[in-house]
Amino acid sequence: MKASRRYFLKVAGLSTFAMAAGAAKADAAYEGYSEGLKAKRWAMVIDTRRFQKPEDMLPIIEACHKVHNVPSIKGPKEIKWIWDDTFEHAFANDPNPMLPEDVEERRFFLLCNHCTNPSCVRVCPPGATYKTEGGLVAIDYHRCVGCRFCMAACPYGSRSFNFKDPRPFVKEINPAYPTRMRGVVEKCTFCAERLEKGLMPACVEASNGAIMFGDLNDPNSIVRRVLAKNFSMRRKPDLGTDPGVYYII
Amino acid sequence: MVEKVLKGSPKYYLWLLFLLGIIGYAFVVYVFQLMYGLEQTGLTRNTSWGFYIAQFTYLVGVAAAAVMLVLPATFHHYHPYHRVIVFAEFLAIGAVIMCMLFIVVDMGQPQRVLNVILHPMPNSVMFWDATVLCGYLILNAIIGWTSLEHESRHVEVPKWIKVLVVVSIFWAFSIHTVTGFLYAGLPGRHYWLTAIMAARFLASAFCAGPALLLLGLLLVKRLSGFDPGKKVVKSLSITIAYAMGLNMFFYCLELFTSFYSGIPGHADPIVFLFCGHEGLNVWVTGWMWAAVVFAFVSIFFLAIPKFRANMKILPWALGMLIIATWIDKGLGLLIGGFAPTPYETYEVYTPTFWEISVSLGVFAVGALVVSILWKIALEMKKEGGEPFALAD
């Protein structure tokens, strides 16, 4: 009996120690990459003058969808993180029948605006959609219940729902990024996982400088310098969401 | 009390069996939806809510309607209602259960439903909606059950129940207000972004719910001989007429703001619902016009005392009112809400065979719950010696 009690105490003591050590180790594991890019308010500037035809946009869309395992499902139940559309559709609340010809024919990238006041975050019942440091709007795919309230709340139509298992529709799975399961919502993340490793978002990297990305709060950042010299627009700014994607016209 | 469920005529058993049959069928269909996801529905990226959420919204109204009896009986001591109040409360229980089921069948990941409670977000109206609905279910179950038990044994209803009754009155208003807030706070959804949404919801609930209850009571009278009493029928139909009048008035207020201001965002969804959109097959337009006709015909018969008091006309008027309000909330609200899309384009949502099957199953669950609860209520009243036939 005595021996077994000593044994029990030994094991208990060791476990406590191991747990404490484990907890300490776990804490350390949560420290971000030291090379990670940091900003107070990430923002994107798209120089739309450099995108006239759908062919100009396709490589960028593919770069994003490939790295994030976005399934290619066609039709009204499609899933997309970044895509292109006309001025009339992209800036639906700024109808202008007298647009210059080149603007009328131009294509505009559409993606999540990573709003400062995101209505999707406001409505999400379990907090699966949330704002991170740097103003990114992120989704926890494991907490999402698939109620699609966020899709009704997003005035930009930036969110897609996995109506079915998306995995069979991903051509080439990128093991570095998680695939999703059916029944959850997904959208552009401003490449939070790449920023963390010191990389620019995939679309920015593929755009040959036509898409710029930086800290809106830093007057010396590329986005601030570009916006200071060029007229830009945002989608539906009247709704008070304060979108983080700027379009140079 | 529960054993009363088992005592019944062959007709009663056949009815329960019929409902169980529908539930079984719908369950099988739902298993397919679980396996393959919401792919089976007519929902799309741009129309992310449809038939399920619409039925949920309509039924929250049915649940809230109990207050139209409880309030006059409690605050104004209108005694005739005491005879039937328990039926309203039990109808509310059935309606709330259907609401919850419609939310669950609409979820992409229903097994995570507890995330809403485990990670509560007070910012989210849906969290509050879930909270008030659960609360309303518990309130009605406790109040209905306890008062029925006390009344049938001719014992004074305890004081704490009276407190709960007052709470339930305010609670009933809150459930449909919060449901209105689900819609009325979303930027960019033109049809929903209107301050009158919750008020319109309440008005339509307070006519549709009591209409459903009154139809049910008239049916019970034919089946069991339990007469709700002329006074109950009269005052309920007056309530229904006023609420329907308000409901239609509120809709006209929407029409004024939309078309007099001329702001496309306000007018577009209404034009879409009633007139469709260039070349698109907008199947719902026929339904919307039918709703208008039904609404006017029903209010005509309900508003004129001579017709309202005619027991041959009243059930038809109630039926038309239920159809009109159902089309408004159960079809138009969601289809209009997602038109146009965020890119000012149009598409038409059509519920699929799968969605309608699962919805029928949920309705059958509600009918089963209400049938059983009403059966218990009737048996308890019989046992308590309450007269089924009334002189006046």
XYZ file of C-alpha atoms in Angstrom:
641
model
C 0.000 0.000 0.000
C 2.722 2.362 1.065
C 4.689 1.763 -2.107
C 1.693 2.355 -4.258
C 0.921 5.628 -2.470
C 4.429 6.817 -3.050
C 4.092 5.748 -6.652
C 0.846 7.674 -6.955
C 2.404 10.827 -5.516
C 5.359 10.486 -7.849
C 3.129 10.151 -10.864
C 0.898 13.003 -9.717
C 3.892 15.260 -9.143
C 5.433 14.373 -12.461
C 2.144 14.941 -14.289
C 1.707 18.337 -12.691
C 5.205 19.259 -13.714
C 4.679 17.944 -17.226
C 1.416 19.823 -17.527
C 3.014 23.055 -16.384
C 5.883 22.545 -18.820
C 3.461 21.661 -21.570
C 1.414 24.758 -20.913
C 4.556 26.875 -21.024
C 5.582 25.250 -24.283
C 2.117 25.730 -25.722
C 2.234 29.403 -24.817
C 5.510 29.761 -26.649
C 4.060 28.025 -29.713
C 1.446 30.758 -30.079
C 4.006 33.487 -30.608
C 3.730 34.833 -34.116
C 6.428 34.571 -36.756
C 9.070 37.194 -36.089
C 9.166 38.070 -39.801
C 5.394 38.667 -39.856
C 4.107 41.870 -41.402
C 2.263 44.137 -38.998
C -0.154 47.012 -39.576
C -2.747 48.968 -37.666
C -5.171 48.899 -40.601
C -4.433 46.801 -43.661
C -5.894 48.184 -46.861
C -5.778 47.348 -50.552
C -5.563 49.688 -53.511
C -6.466 48.325 -56.955
C -5.285 50.331 -59.939
C -8.231 49.473 -62.165
C -6.655 51.279 -65.140
C -4.352 48.314 -65.508
C -7.154 45.768 -65.820
C -9.166 46.153 -68.994
C -9.888 42.587 -70.031
C -10.898 39.425 -68.155
C -7.606 37.877 -69.351
C -5.710 40.430 -67.255
C -7.515 39.267 -64.168
C -7.581 35.510 -64.575
C -3.995 34.799 -63.392
C -4.618 36.806 -60.229
C -7.912 35.056 -59.486
C -6.253 31.713 -60.095
C -3.311 32.577 -57.856
C -5.694 33.294 -54.981
C -8.007 30.359 -55.528
C -5.140 27.928 -55.935
C -3.292 28.873 -52.771
C -6.484 28.814 -50.709
C -7.982 25.587 -52.079
C -11.056 27.399 -53.376
C -13.167 24.797 -55.191
C -14.225 25.500 -58.758
C -17.973 25.048 -58.616
C -19.910 26.752 -61.387
C -23.440 28.120 -61.220
C -25.452 30.027 -58.631
C -23.977 27.991 -55.740
C -20.408 28.913 -56.737
C -17.601 29.658 -54.308
C -15.256 32.556 -55.014
C -12.911 34.729 -52.996
C -11.938 37.204 -55.693
C -13.640 37.700 -59.033
C -14.320 40.425 -61.581
C -17.365 42.342 -62.748
C -18.389 45.547 -64.525
C -18.530 49.065 -63.060
C -22.336 48.913 -63.139
C -22.367 45.836 -60.883
C -19.324 46.620 -58.744
C -20.485 50.169 -57.930
C -24.175 49.375 -58.031
C -25.197 52.405 -55.991
C -23.281 54.833 -58.218
C -25.203 54.438 -61.458
C -23.795 56.623 -64.182
C -25.080 56.240 -67.729
C -22.411 58.656 -68.973
C -19.292 56.735 -67.997
C -16.252 57.155 -70.228
C -15.990 54.249 -72.621
C -12.855 52.741 -71.113
C -14.375 52.722 -67.621
C -17.597 51.232 -68.883
C -15.713 48.365 -70.485
C -13.257 47.942 -67.640
C -13.424 44.971 -65.262
C -13.215 45.465 -61.492
C -11.961 43.026 -58.907
C -14.494 42.153 -56.227
C -13.479 40.648 -52.899
C -14.086 41.021 -49.182
C -13.639 44.666 -48.195
C -12.394 43.889 -44.681
C -14.575 46.696 -43.373
C -13.745 48.672 -40.262
C -17.390 48.241 -39.187
C -18.187 44.841 -40.650
C -21.888 43.962 -40.480
C -21.008 40.278 -40.928
C -19.060 40.305 -37.648
C -21.894 42.132 -35.907
C -24.494 39.489 -36.791
C -22.530 36.235 -36.387
C -24.238 34.346 -33.524
C -21.305 32.214 -32.280
C -18.588 34.772 -33.101
C -17.166 32.582 -35.869
C -16.525 35.703 -37.949
C -14.327 38.177 -36.110
C -11.905 41.029 -36.571
C -8.204 40.428 -36.040
C -5.360 42.813 -35.361
C -4.702 44.868 -38.433
C -8.386 45.107 -39.249
C -8.737 41.798 -41.061
C -12.120 40.074 -41.011
C -11.527 36.375 -40.463
C -13.686 33.244 -40.197
C -13.223 30.307 -37.836
C -14.381 27.457 -40.068
C -14.687 25.185 -37.065
C -16.988 27.417 -35.112
C -19.232 28.470 -38.024
C -22.686 26.902 -37.694
C -23.619 27.695 -41.283
C -26.591 29.933 -40.494
C -25.603 32.313 -43.330
C -26.687 35.410 -41.396
C -23.345 36.955 -42.435
C -24.194 36.426 -46.101
C -27.471 38.292 -45.650
C -25.627 41.023 -43.751
C -22.755 41.564 -46.205
C -23.775 44.352 -48.587
C -20.994 43.397 -51.008
C -21.877 39.741 -51.650
C -18.353 38.784 -50.625
C -19.209 35.531 -48.906
C -19.689 32.045 -50.279
C -21.334 29.069 -48.651
C -20.218 25.462 -49.031
C -23.502 23.951 -50.160
C -21.692 20.633 -50.620
C -18.356 19.067 -49.747
C -15.886 21.330 -51.597
C -12.889 18.969 -51.554
C -13.680 16.982 -54.721
C -13.811 20.314 -56.589
C -10.335 21.486 -55.622
C -8.099 20.629 -58.583
C -4.819 20.517 -56.729
C -4.905 20.680 -52.948
C -2.367 22.994 -51.353
C -1.432 21.211 -48.124
C -0.196 24.454 -46.573
C -3.735 25.844 -46.322
C -6.796 24.104 -44.850
C -9.619 22.917 -47.062
C -13.154 23.581 -45.843
C -16.025 21.223 -45.152
C -19.596 21.500 -46.350
C -21.962 23.742 -44.434
C -19.597 26.603 -43.579
C -19.096 30.086 -45.010
C -15.810 31.278 -46.505
C -14.327 34.363 -48.129
C -11.127 36.299 -48.801
C -8.886 36.625 -45.743
C -6.504 39.294 -47.103
C -4.054 36.359 -46.878
C -3.638 36.565 -43.108
C -1.594 33.361 -43.270
C 0.862 34.907 -45.738
C 1.173 38.251 -43.919
C 2.133 36.254 -40.859
C 5.101 34.825 -42.755
C 6.166 38.180 -44.134
C 4.593 37.627 -47.551
C 2.222 39.935 -49.418
C -1.257 38.610 -50.324
C -1.299 36.205 -53.267
C -3.284 38.558 -55.518
C -0.893 41.435 -54.782
C 2.086 39.254 -55.605
C 0.541 38.089 -58.890
C -0.511 41.576 -60.011
C 2.830 43.077 -61.106
C 2.222 46.101 -58.941
C -1.330 46.802 -60.103
C -2.687 45.829 -56.680
C -1.052 47.493 -53.689
C -1.305 46.544 -50.061
C -0.211 48.328 -46.924
C -1.026 50.079 -43.675
C -3.648 52.785 -44.084
C -2.570 54.338 -40.798
C 1.014 54.801 -41.937
C 1.413 57.978 -44.078
C 4.511 56.517 -45.695
C 2.940 53.245 -46.730
C 2.503 52.523 -50.428
C -1.283 52.642 -50.170
C -1.267 56.092 -48.585
C 1.204 57.434 -51.117
C -0.794 56.078 -54.058
C -4.134 57.254 -52.675
C -2.713 60.740 -52.085
C -1.951 61.120 -55.801
C -4.904 59.345 -57.448
C -8.695 59.621 -57.298
C -10.144 56.485 -55.778
C -13.554 55.021 -54.999
C -14.858 52.463 -52.563
C -17.912 50.226 -52.862
C -21.030 51.465 -51.026
C -19.225 53.754 -48.567
C -22.621 55.307 -47.688
C -23.487 52.214 -45.640
C -20.960 53.178 -42.987
C -18.982 49.953 -43.178
C -15.733 51.805 -44.017
C -14.459 49.294 -46.607
C -10.719 48.690 -46.839
C -10.483 48.146 -50.603
C -9.862 51.269 -52.721
C -10.282 51.437 -56.483
C -8.241 53.906 -58.534
C -10.436 54.840 -61.493
C -52.124 14.340 -17.088
C -49.951 12.874 -19.785
C -51.952 9.647 -19.867
C -54.812 11.616 -21.442
C -52.916 11.440 -24.720
C -53.601 7.724 -24.937
C -57.361 7.987 -24.663
C -58.997 8.769 -27.962
C -61.213 7.727 -30.831
C -59.896 5.802 -33.847
C -60.108 9.070 -35.793
C -57.760 10.720 -33.299
C -55.289 7.860 -33.605
C -55.466 7.918 -37.398
C -54.698 11.640 -37.351
C -51.653 11.101 -35.136
C -50.531 8.222 -37.335
C -50.921 10.380 -40.429
C -48.743 13.093 -38.859
C -46.156 10.524 -37.801
C -46.107 9.237 -41.364
C -45.303 12.696 -42.723
C -42.674 13.206 -40.032
C -41.058 9.882 -40.927
C -41.002 10.738 -44.630
C -39.568 14.216 -43.959
C -36.958 12.740 -41.657
C -35.682 10.492 -44.426
C -35.490 13.502 -46.755
C -33.670 15.463 -44.058
C -31.109 12.687 -43.646
C -30.284 13.172 -47.329
C -29.907 16.900 -46.731
C -27.580 16.135 -43.816
C -25.503 13.805 -45.975
C -25.237 16.011 -49.046
C -25.564 19.459 -47.498
C -27.844 22.309 -48.477
C -26.994 21.525 -52.103
C -30.490 20.019 -52.166
C -32.154 23.388 -51.613
C -32.912 26.165 -54.064
C -30.675 28.518 -52.101
C -27.776 30.187 -53.851
C -24.798 32.401 -53.117
C -26.987 35.478 -53.599
C -30.165 34.144 -51.990
C -28.725 32.613 -48.881
C -31.985 32.297 -46.935
C -35.201 30.846 -48.252
C -38.219 28.766 -47.392
C -36.968 27.505 -44.016
C -36.168 30.928 -42.562
C -39.399 32.328 -43.995
C -41.458 29.657 -42.214
C -39.500 30.335 -39.036
C -40.422 34.012 -39.268
C -44.096 33.293 -39.875
C -44.278 30.877 -36.953
C -42.655 33.266 -34.496
C -45.685 35.408 -35.243
C -48.066 32.525 -34.573
C -46.320 31.938 -31.253
C -46.536 35.593 -30.262
C -50.275 35.648 -30.952
C -51.173 34.061 -27.605
C -50.682 37.492 -26.091
C -53.818 38.736 -27.868
C -55.799 36.601 -25.408
C -53.535 36.745 -22.386
C -53.303 40.544 -22.393
C -57.067 41.333 -22.298
C -57.630 38.526 -19.813
C -54.888 39.743 -17.473
C -54.849 43.524 -17.773
C -58.529 44.082 -18.565
C -59.997 41.097 -16.683
C -61.805 39.933 -19.795
C -63.027 36.630 -18.360
C -64.450 34.814 -21.415
C -60.886 34.267 -22.665
C -59.943 32.207 -19.600
C -61.868 29.313 -21.104
C -59.573 29.084 -24.146
C -56.317 30.708 -23.077
C -54.617 27.367 -22.547
C -55.237 26.497 -26.213
C -53.445 29.693 -27.260
C -50.529 28.899 -24.974
C -50.285 25.339 -26.253
C -50.459 26.579 -29.849
C -47.545 28.875 -28.988
C -45.550 25.896 -27.707
C -46.107 24.054 -30.988
C -45.163 27.168 -32.964
C -41.936 27.770 -31.032
C -40.906 24.130 -31.469
C -41.454 24.495 -35.216
C -39.398 27.731 -35.179
C -36.492 25.967 -33.540
C -36.679 23.049 -35.954
C -36.750 25.402 -38.945
C -33.597 27.105 -37.664
C -31.860 23.767 -37.199
C -32.798 22.373 -40.623
C -31.541 25.601 -42.192
C -28.082 25.274 -40.635
C -25.121 24.102 -42.634
C -23.588 22.512 -39.528
C -26.551 21.632 -37.290
C -24.404 19.548 -34.930
C -22.711 22.806 -33.906
C -25.970 24.467 -32.872
C -24.765 24.680 -29.257
C -21.966 27.018 -30.400
C -24.609 29.735 -30.219
C -24.861 29.113 -26.463
C -21.231 28.104 -25.817
C -19.885 31.217 -27.528
C -22.685 33.737 -27.054
C -22.294 36.988 -28.959
C -24.547 39.708 -27.537
C -23.939 41.686 -30.737
C -25.837 39.138 -32.750
C -29.597 39.489 -33.014
C -29.805 35.776 -33.716
C -28.337 35.025 -30.294
C -31.088 37.138 -28.732
C -33.694 35.529 -30.922
C -32.651 32.070 -29.758
C -32.689 33.277 -26.150
C -36.134 34.882 -26.256
C -37.636 31.921 -28.130
C -36.335 29.413 -25.568
C -37.613 31.653 -22.796
C -41.010 31.953 -24.424
C -41.273 28.185 -24.803
C -40.483 27.639 -21.122
C -42.857 30.415 -20.014
C -45.776 29.027 -22.005
C -45.112 25.452 -20.948
C -45.036 26.378 -17.249
C -47.982 28.767 -17.386
C -50.170 26.559 -19.595
C -49.492 23.380 -17.705
C -49.826 24.798 -14.188
C -52.969 26.817 -14.847
C -54.620 23.878 -16.583
C -53.851 21.604 -13.660
C -55.143 24.106 -11.102
C -58.268 24.995 -13.032
C -59.275 21.409 -13.604
C -58.934 20.781 -9.866
C -60.799 23.982 -9.004
C -57.858 25.421 -7.101
C -56.799 29.062 -7.262
C -53.870 29.575 -9.665
C -50.750 30.381 -7.583
C -49.484 33.964 -7.383
C -46.133 33.253 -8.992
C -47.949 32.067 -12.112
C -49.673 35.440 -12.321
C -46.263 37.114 -12.237
C -45.068 34.842 -15.024
C -48.188 35.656 -17.047
C -47.358 39.378 -16.914
C -43.778 38.576 -17.924
C -45.043 36.455 -20.823
C -47.110 39.353 -22.168
C -44.053 41.548 -22.598
C -42.036 38.543 -23.703
C -44.472 37.818 -26.554
C -43.972 41.303 -27.958
C -40.224 40.891 -27.621
C -39.958 37.654 -29.603
C -41.406 39.093 -32.763
C -39.649 42.425 -32.316
C -36.321 40.642 -32.108
C -37.250 38.574 -35.186
C -37.948 41.857 -36.972
C -34.507 43.087 -35.908
C -32.929 40.056 -37.616
C -33.921 41.720 -40.869
C -34.275 45.414 -40.132
C -30.629 45.950 -39.137
C -28.867 44.710 -42.250
C -27.239 47.397 -44.394
C -27.782 46.960 -48.094
C -30.941 44.802 -47.948
C -33.403 47.388 -49.164
C -36.658 45.538 -48.539
C -35.772 44.789 -44.923
C -33.985 47.963 -43.903
C -37.066 49.714 -42.613
C -37.929 50.875 -39.122
C -41.486 49.615 -39.451
C -40.410 46.001 -39.962
C -40.925 44.872 -36.354
C -44.228 46.735 -36.097
C -45.417 45.160 -39.342
C -44.340 41.755 -38.066
C -46.320 42.252 -34.860
C -49.428 43.425 -36.710
C -49.352 40.487 -39.094
C -48.692 38.122 -36.188
C -51.596 39.447 -34.167
C -54.026 38.775 -36.997
C -52.591 35.551 -38.418
C -51.946 33.831 -35.082
C -55.391 34.435 -33.549
C -56.967 33.519 -36.925
C -55.185 30.175 -36.829
C -56.237 29.709 -33.199
C -59.856 30.585 -33.920
C -59.992 28.186 -36.864
C -58.541 25.521 -34.603
C -61.105 26.244 -31.894
C -63.965 26.048 -34.402
C -62.584 22.717 -35.569
C -62.327 21.477 -31.984
C -65.941 22.474 -31.472
C -67.009 20.270 -34.359
C -64.825 17.373 -33.268
C -65.274 17.348 -29.517
C -68.228 19.608 -28.850
C -66.096 22.001 -26.802
C -67.636 25.381 -27.542
C -65.234 28.312 -27.142
C -68.264 30.526 -26.602
C -69.808 33.268 -28.708
C -68.037 36.009 -26.748
C -64.615 34.496 -27.443
C -65.350 34.102 -31.144
C -66.672 37.648 -31.356
C -63.850 39.405 -29.522
C -61.174 37.324 -31.234
C -62.520 38.141 -34.679
C -62.625 41.836 -33.781
C -58.982 41.637 -32.652
C -58.088 39.873 -35.891
C -59.875 42.518 -37.966
C -58.061 45.394 -36.246
C -54.663 43.703 -36.486
C -55.184 42.886 -40.165
C -56.214 46.468 -40.805
C -53.029 47.689 -39.142
C -50.960 45.136 -41.021
C -52.302 46.328 -44.372
C -51.925 49.959 -43.338
C -48.278 49.393 -42.438
C -47.649 47.798 -45.819
C -49.172 50.833 -47.498
C -46.768 53.037 -45.511
C -43.931 51.069 -47.087
C -45.455 51.618 -50.511
C -45.691 55.361 -49.930
C -42.077 55.791 -48.815
C -40.848 53.594 -51.654
C -42.732 55.129 -54.531
C -43.156 58.754 -53.472
C -39.463 59.136 -52.654
C -38.649 57.407 -55.908
C -35.478 55.967 -54.416
C -34.761 52.843 -56.464
C -33.438 50.904 -53.477
C -36.788 51.192 -51.724
C -38.975 50.550 -54.736
C -37.031 47.828 -56.589
C -37.854 44.839 -54.357
C -41.567 45.718 -54.327
C -41.650 46.147 -58.105
C -39.824 42.830 -58.394
C -42.327 41.035 -56.142
C -45.417 42.354 -57.897
C -44.281 42.916 -61.475
C -41.177 40.768 -61.873
C -38.056 41.807 -63.750
C -37.287 41.967 -67.459
C -37.685 38.517 -68.899
C -37.169 36.693 -65.601
C -39.745 34.104 -64.634
C -40.683 35.572 -61.263
C -43.211 32.943 -60.166
C -43.923 34.759 -56.917
C -45.751 37.683 -58.579
C -48.953 35.638 -58.992
C -48.797 34.689 -55.332
C -48.272 38.299 -54.264
C -51.330 39.492 -56.174
C -53.323 36.580 -54.757
C -52.237 37.748 -51.301
C -53.516 41.245 -52.063
C -56.889 39.893 -53.177
C -57.170 37.559 -50.186
C -56.170 40.356 -47.829
C -58.851 42.730 -49.108
C -61.581 40.079 -49.248
C -60.797 38.848 -45.742
C -60.679 42.336 -44.238
C -63.991 43.143 -45.946
C -65.723 40.192 -44.287
C -63.960 40.631 -40.955
C -64.543 44.354 -40.675
C -68.311 44.209 -41.243
C -70.029 42.850 -38.104
C -72.829 41.144 -40.016
C -70.383 38.960 -41.989
C -67.971 38.523 -39.107
C -70.746 37.059 -36.961
C -71.859 34.665 -39.688
C -70.366 31.286 -38.837
C -70.614 30.196 -42.489
C -68.451 33.116 -43.653
C -66.039 33.556 -40.753
C -63.927 30.412 -41.317
C -63.424 31.362 -44.976
C -62.422 34.884 -44.075
C -59.951 33.531 -41.515
C -58.559 31.056 -44.037
C -58.010 33.772 -46.617
C -56.348 35.980 -44.024
C -53.966 33.170 -43.064
C -53.060 32.571 -46.722
C -52.547 36.297 -47.393
C -50.285 36.821 -44.378
C -48.434 33.588 -45.106
C -47.635 34.646 -48.671
C -46.444 38.050 -47.401
C -44.102 36.576 -44.789
C -43.579 32.995 -45.914
C -42.676 33.829 -49.524
C -42.464 37.565 -50.259
C -40.346 38.631 -47.302
C -37.348 36.480 -48.183
C -37.611 36.570 -51.972
C -38.080 40.358 -51.940
C -35.310 40.747 -49.380
C -32.697 39.212 -51.645
C -33.817 41.172 -54.714
C -31.848 42.803 -56.087
C -28.514 41.149 -55.264
C -25.619 43.286 -53.956
C -24.652 43.831 -57.621
C -28.148 45.097 -58.525
C -28.798 41.949 -60.527
C -31.875 39.771 -60.173
C -32.374 36.078 -59.670
C -35.399 34.106 -58.536
C -35.276 31.674 -55.683
C -37.593 28.678 -55.900
C -37.882 26.229 -53.023
C -37.115 22.679 -54.090
C -38.996 19.455 -53.504
C -36.493 18.686 -50.710
C -37.066 21.926 -48.854
C -40.840 21.623 -49.101
C -40.708 17.995 -47.901
C -38.592 18.851 -44.861
C -40.840 21.853 -44.126
C -43.941 19.648 -44.279
C -42.268 17.413 -41.722
C -41.614 20.342 -39.404
C -45.231 21.478 -39.774
C -46.322 17.925 -38.966
C -44.222 17.972 -35.792
C -45.956 21.200 -34.813
C -49.385 19.767 -35.601
C -48.548 16.666 -33.570
C -47.420 18.704 -30.557
C -50.486 20.940 -30.722
C -52.856 17.985 -31.247
C -51.474 16.169 -28.220
C -51.443 19.263 -26.007
C -54.956 20.294 -27.034
C -56.153 16.736 -26.444
C -54.744 16.877 -22.919
C -56.372 20.265 -22.356
C -59.759 18.997 -23.526
C -59.592 15.887 -21.372
C -58.519 17.903 -18.344
C -61.392 20.311 -18.859
C -63.799 17.395 -19.158
C -62.414 15.858 -15.980
C -62.661 19.177 -14.175
C -66.323 19.316 -15.036
C -66.114 22.372 -17.265
C -69.225 22.461 -19.465
C -68.429 21.806 -23.147
C -71.636 23.316 -24.451
C -72.400 26.939 -23.652
C -75.761 28.668 -23.530
C -74.704 32.113 -24.750
